[in-house]
Short mmCIF file of C-alpha atoms in Angstrom, two decimals:
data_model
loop_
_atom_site.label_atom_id
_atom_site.label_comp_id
_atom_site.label_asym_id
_atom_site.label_seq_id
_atom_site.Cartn_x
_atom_site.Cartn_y
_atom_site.Cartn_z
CA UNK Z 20 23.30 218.01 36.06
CA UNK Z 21 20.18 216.35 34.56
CA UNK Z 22 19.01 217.46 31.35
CA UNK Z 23 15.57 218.78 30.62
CA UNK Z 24 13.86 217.13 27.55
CA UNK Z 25 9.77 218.13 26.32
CA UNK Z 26 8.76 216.38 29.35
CA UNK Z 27 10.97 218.36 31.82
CA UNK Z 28 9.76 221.91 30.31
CA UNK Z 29 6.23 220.71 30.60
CA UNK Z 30 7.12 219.96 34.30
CA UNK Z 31 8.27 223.20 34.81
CA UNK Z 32 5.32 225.09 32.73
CA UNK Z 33 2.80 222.88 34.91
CA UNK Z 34 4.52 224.05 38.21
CA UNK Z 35 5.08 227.46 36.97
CA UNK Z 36 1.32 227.91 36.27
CA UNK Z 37 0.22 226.20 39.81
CA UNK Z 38 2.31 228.98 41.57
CA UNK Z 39 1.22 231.40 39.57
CA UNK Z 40 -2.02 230.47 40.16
CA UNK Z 41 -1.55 229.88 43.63
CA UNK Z 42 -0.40 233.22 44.55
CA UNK Z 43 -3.42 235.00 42.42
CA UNK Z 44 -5.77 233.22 44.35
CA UNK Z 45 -4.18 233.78 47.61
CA UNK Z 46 -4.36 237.57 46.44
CA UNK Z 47 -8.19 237.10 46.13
CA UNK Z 48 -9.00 235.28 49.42
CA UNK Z 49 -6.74 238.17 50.91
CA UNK Z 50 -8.81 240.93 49.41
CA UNK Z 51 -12.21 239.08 50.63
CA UNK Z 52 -11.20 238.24 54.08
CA UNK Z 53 -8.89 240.89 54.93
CA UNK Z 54 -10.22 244.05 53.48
CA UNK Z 55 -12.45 246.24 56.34
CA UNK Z 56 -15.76 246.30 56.23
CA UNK Z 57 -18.30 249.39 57.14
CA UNK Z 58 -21.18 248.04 59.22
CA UNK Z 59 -23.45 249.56 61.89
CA UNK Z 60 -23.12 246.53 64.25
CA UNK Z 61 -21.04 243.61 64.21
CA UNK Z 62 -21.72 239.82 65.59
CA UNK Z 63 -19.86 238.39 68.68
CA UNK Z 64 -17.04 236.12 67.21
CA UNK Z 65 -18.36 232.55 67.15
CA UNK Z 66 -15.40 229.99 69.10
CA UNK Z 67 -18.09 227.14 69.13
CA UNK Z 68 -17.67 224.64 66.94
CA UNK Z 69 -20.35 224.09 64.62
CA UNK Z 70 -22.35 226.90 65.93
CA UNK Z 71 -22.40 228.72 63.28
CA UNK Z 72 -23.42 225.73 60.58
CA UNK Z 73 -26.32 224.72 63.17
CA UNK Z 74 -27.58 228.71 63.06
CA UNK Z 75 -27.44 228.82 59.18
CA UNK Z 76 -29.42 225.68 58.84
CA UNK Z 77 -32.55 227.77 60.88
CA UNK Z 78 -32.43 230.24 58.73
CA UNK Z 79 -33.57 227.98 55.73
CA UNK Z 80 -32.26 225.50 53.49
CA UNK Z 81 -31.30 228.05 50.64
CA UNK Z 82 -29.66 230.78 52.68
CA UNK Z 83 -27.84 227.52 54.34
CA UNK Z 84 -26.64 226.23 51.22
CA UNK Z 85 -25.32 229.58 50.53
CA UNK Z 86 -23.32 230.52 53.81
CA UNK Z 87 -21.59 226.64 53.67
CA UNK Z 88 -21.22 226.83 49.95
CA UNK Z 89 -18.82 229.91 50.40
CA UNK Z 90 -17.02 228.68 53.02
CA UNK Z 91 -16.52 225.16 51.41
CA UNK Z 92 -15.56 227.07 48.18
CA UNK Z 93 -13.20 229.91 49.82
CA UNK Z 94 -10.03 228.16 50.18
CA UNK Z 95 -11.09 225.25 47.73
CA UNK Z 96 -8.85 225.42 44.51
CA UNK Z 97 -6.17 225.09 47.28
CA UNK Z 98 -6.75 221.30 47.36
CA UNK Z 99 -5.73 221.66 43.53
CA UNK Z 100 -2.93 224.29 43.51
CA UNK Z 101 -1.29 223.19 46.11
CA UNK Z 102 -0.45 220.12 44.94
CA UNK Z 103 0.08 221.80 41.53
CA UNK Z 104 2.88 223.63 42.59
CA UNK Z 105 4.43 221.21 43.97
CA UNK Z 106 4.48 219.33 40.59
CA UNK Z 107 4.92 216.13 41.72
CA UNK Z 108 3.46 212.72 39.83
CA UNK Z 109 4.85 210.20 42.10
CA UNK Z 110 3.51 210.77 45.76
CA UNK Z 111 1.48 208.66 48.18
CA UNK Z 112 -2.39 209.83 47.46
CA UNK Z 113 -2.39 210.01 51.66
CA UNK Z 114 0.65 211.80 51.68
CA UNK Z 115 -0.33 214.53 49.42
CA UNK Z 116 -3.76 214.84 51.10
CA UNK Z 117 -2.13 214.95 54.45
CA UNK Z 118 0.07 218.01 53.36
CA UNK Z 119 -2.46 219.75 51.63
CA UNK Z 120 -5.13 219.47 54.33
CA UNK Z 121 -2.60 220.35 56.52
CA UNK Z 122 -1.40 223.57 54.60
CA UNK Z 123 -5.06 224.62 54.09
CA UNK Z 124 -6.26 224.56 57.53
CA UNK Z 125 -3.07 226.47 58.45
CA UNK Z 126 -3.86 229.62 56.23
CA UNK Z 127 -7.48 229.32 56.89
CA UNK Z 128 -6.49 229.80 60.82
CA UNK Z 129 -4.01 232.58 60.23
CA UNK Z 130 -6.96 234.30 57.94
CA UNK Z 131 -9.31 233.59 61.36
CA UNK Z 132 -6.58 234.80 63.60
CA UNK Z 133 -5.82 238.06 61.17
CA UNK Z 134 -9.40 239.04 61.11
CA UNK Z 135 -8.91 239.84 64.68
CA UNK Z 136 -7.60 243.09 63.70
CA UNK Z 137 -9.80 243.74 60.59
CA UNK Z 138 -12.66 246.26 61.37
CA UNK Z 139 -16.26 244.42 60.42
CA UNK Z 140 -14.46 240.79 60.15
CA UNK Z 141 -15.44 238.37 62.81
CA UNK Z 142 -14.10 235.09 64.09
CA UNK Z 143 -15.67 232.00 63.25
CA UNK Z 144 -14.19 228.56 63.83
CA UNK Z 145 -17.12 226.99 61.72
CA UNK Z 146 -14.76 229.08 58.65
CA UNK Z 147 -12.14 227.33 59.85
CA UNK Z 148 -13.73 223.66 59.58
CA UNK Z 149 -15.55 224.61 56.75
CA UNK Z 150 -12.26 225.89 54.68
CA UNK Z 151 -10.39 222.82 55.78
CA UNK Z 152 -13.16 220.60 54.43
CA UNK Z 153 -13.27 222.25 50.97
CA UNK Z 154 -9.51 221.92 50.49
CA UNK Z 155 -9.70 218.26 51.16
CA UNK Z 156 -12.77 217.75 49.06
CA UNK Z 157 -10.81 219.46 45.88
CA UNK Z 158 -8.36 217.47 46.95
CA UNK Z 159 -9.82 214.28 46.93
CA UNK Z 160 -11.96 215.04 43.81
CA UNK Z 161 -9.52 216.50 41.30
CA UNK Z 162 -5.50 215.52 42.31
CA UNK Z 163 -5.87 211.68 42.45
CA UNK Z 164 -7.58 211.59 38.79
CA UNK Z 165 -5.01 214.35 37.46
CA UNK Z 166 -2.19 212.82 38.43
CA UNK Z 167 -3.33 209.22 36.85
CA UNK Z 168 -3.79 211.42 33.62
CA UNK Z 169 -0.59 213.03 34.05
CA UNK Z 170 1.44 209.49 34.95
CA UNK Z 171 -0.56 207.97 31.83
CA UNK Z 172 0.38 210.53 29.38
CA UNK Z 173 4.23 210.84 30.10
CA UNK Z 174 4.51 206.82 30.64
CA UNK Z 175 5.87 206.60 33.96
CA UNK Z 176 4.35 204.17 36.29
CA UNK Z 177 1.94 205.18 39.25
CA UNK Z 178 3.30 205.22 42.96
CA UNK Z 179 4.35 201.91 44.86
CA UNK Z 180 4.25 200.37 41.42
CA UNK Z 181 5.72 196.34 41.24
CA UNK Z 182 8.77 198.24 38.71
CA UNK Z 183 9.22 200.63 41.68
CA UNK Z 184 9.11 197.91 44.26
CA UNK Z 185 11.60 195.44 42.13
CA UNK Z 186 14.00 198.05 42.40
CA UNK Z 187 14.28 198.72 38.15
CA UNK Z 188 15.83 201.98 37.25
CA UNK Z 189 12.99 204.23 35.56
CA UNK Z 190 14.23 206.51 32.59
CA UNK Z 191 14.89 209.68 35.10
CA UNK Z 192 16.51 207.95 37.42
CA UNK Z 193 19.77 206.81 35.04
CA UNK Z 194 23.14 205.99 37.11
CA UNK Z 195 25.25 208.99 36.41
CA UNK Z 196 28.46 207.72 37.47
CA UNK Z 197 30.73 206.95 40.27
CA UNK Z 198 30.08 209.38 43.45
CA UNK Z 199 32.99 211.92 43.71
CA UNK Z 200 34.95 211.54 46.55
CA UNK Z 201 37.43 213.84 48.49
CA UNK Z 202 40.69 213.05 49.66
CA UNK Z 203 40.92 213.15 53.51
CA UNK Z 204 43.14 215.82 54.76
CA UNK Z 205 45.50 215.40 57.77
CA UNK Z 206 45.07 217.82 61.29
CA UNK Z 207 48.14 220.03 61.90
CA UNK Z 208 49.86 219.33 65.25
#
């Protein structure tokens, strides 16, 4: 069993507070997307992709900027939490962005398929594109440049490092002895 020093309670505050976090967001988009909504009429769901973006762009630049804003900014802190709780320092940049994009457009399709059932919600696969897009922007914007600071303030190199490469043990990975073995136990006749 490893022990955890000041750096491996800070681990385990950061992660702590990402799925915290995570979860109290998830909570929110819930509430916005998922709650019923009392109107006298109700669009036809939109299944075309871009559709929807090309419509809000005739109705004028501001209202536009508006409509994409919230859908780029709905599912957005995921790009950041996501990776938060996960808590790790070390991981390919693609990798993580992969995943995250990945685990993003998932939810934002099982929020489109879940409004199907939701009285006032429509379907709109531009909501779909445009969530996925403001997970990766987070993403790309805020993990990269918070995990350098992280790396940088507990002195441990970045990922695919030349100490990593040469094969050099790094302080948390210390040999901790010979691998227990068990005896190999004969088959009764």
């Amino acid at each position: 069993m490893q022990r955890q020093g000041p750096v491996g309670s800070a681990a385990i505050r950061f992660r702590a507070a990402g799925v915290i976090l995570l979860l109290a967001h998830l909570l929110l988009v819930s509430w916005l997307t998922l709650r019923p909504l009392d109107v006298v009429w109700v669009t036809a769901a939109n299944l075309e992709p871009l559709a929807g973006i090309k419509a809000d762009l005739a109705m004028g630049a501001v209202e536009a900027a508006r409509r994409i804003g919230e859908g780029l900014l709905l599912l957005a802190p995921l790009g950041i939490l996501l990776p938060m709780a996960g808590g790790r320092l070390t991981v390919s940049p693609l990798a993580s962005l992969a995943r995250t994009v990945a685990a993003g457009a998932l939810l934002s399709l099982g929020i489109e398929l879940l409004q199907t059932g939701v009285p006032g919600q429509v379907v709109d696969v531009d909501s779909l594109l445009l969530n996925t897009a403001g997970v990766a922007l987070a993403h790309l914007v805020f993990v990269p440049a918070g995990r350098a600071r992280l790396r940088r303030r507990q002195g441990r190199p970045a990922a695919g490092s030349t100490r990593q490469r040469h094969g050099a043990m790094l302080r948390d990975e210390a040999s901790q002895g010979p691998t227990p073995t068990i005896p190999r136990v004969g088959i009764a006749p």
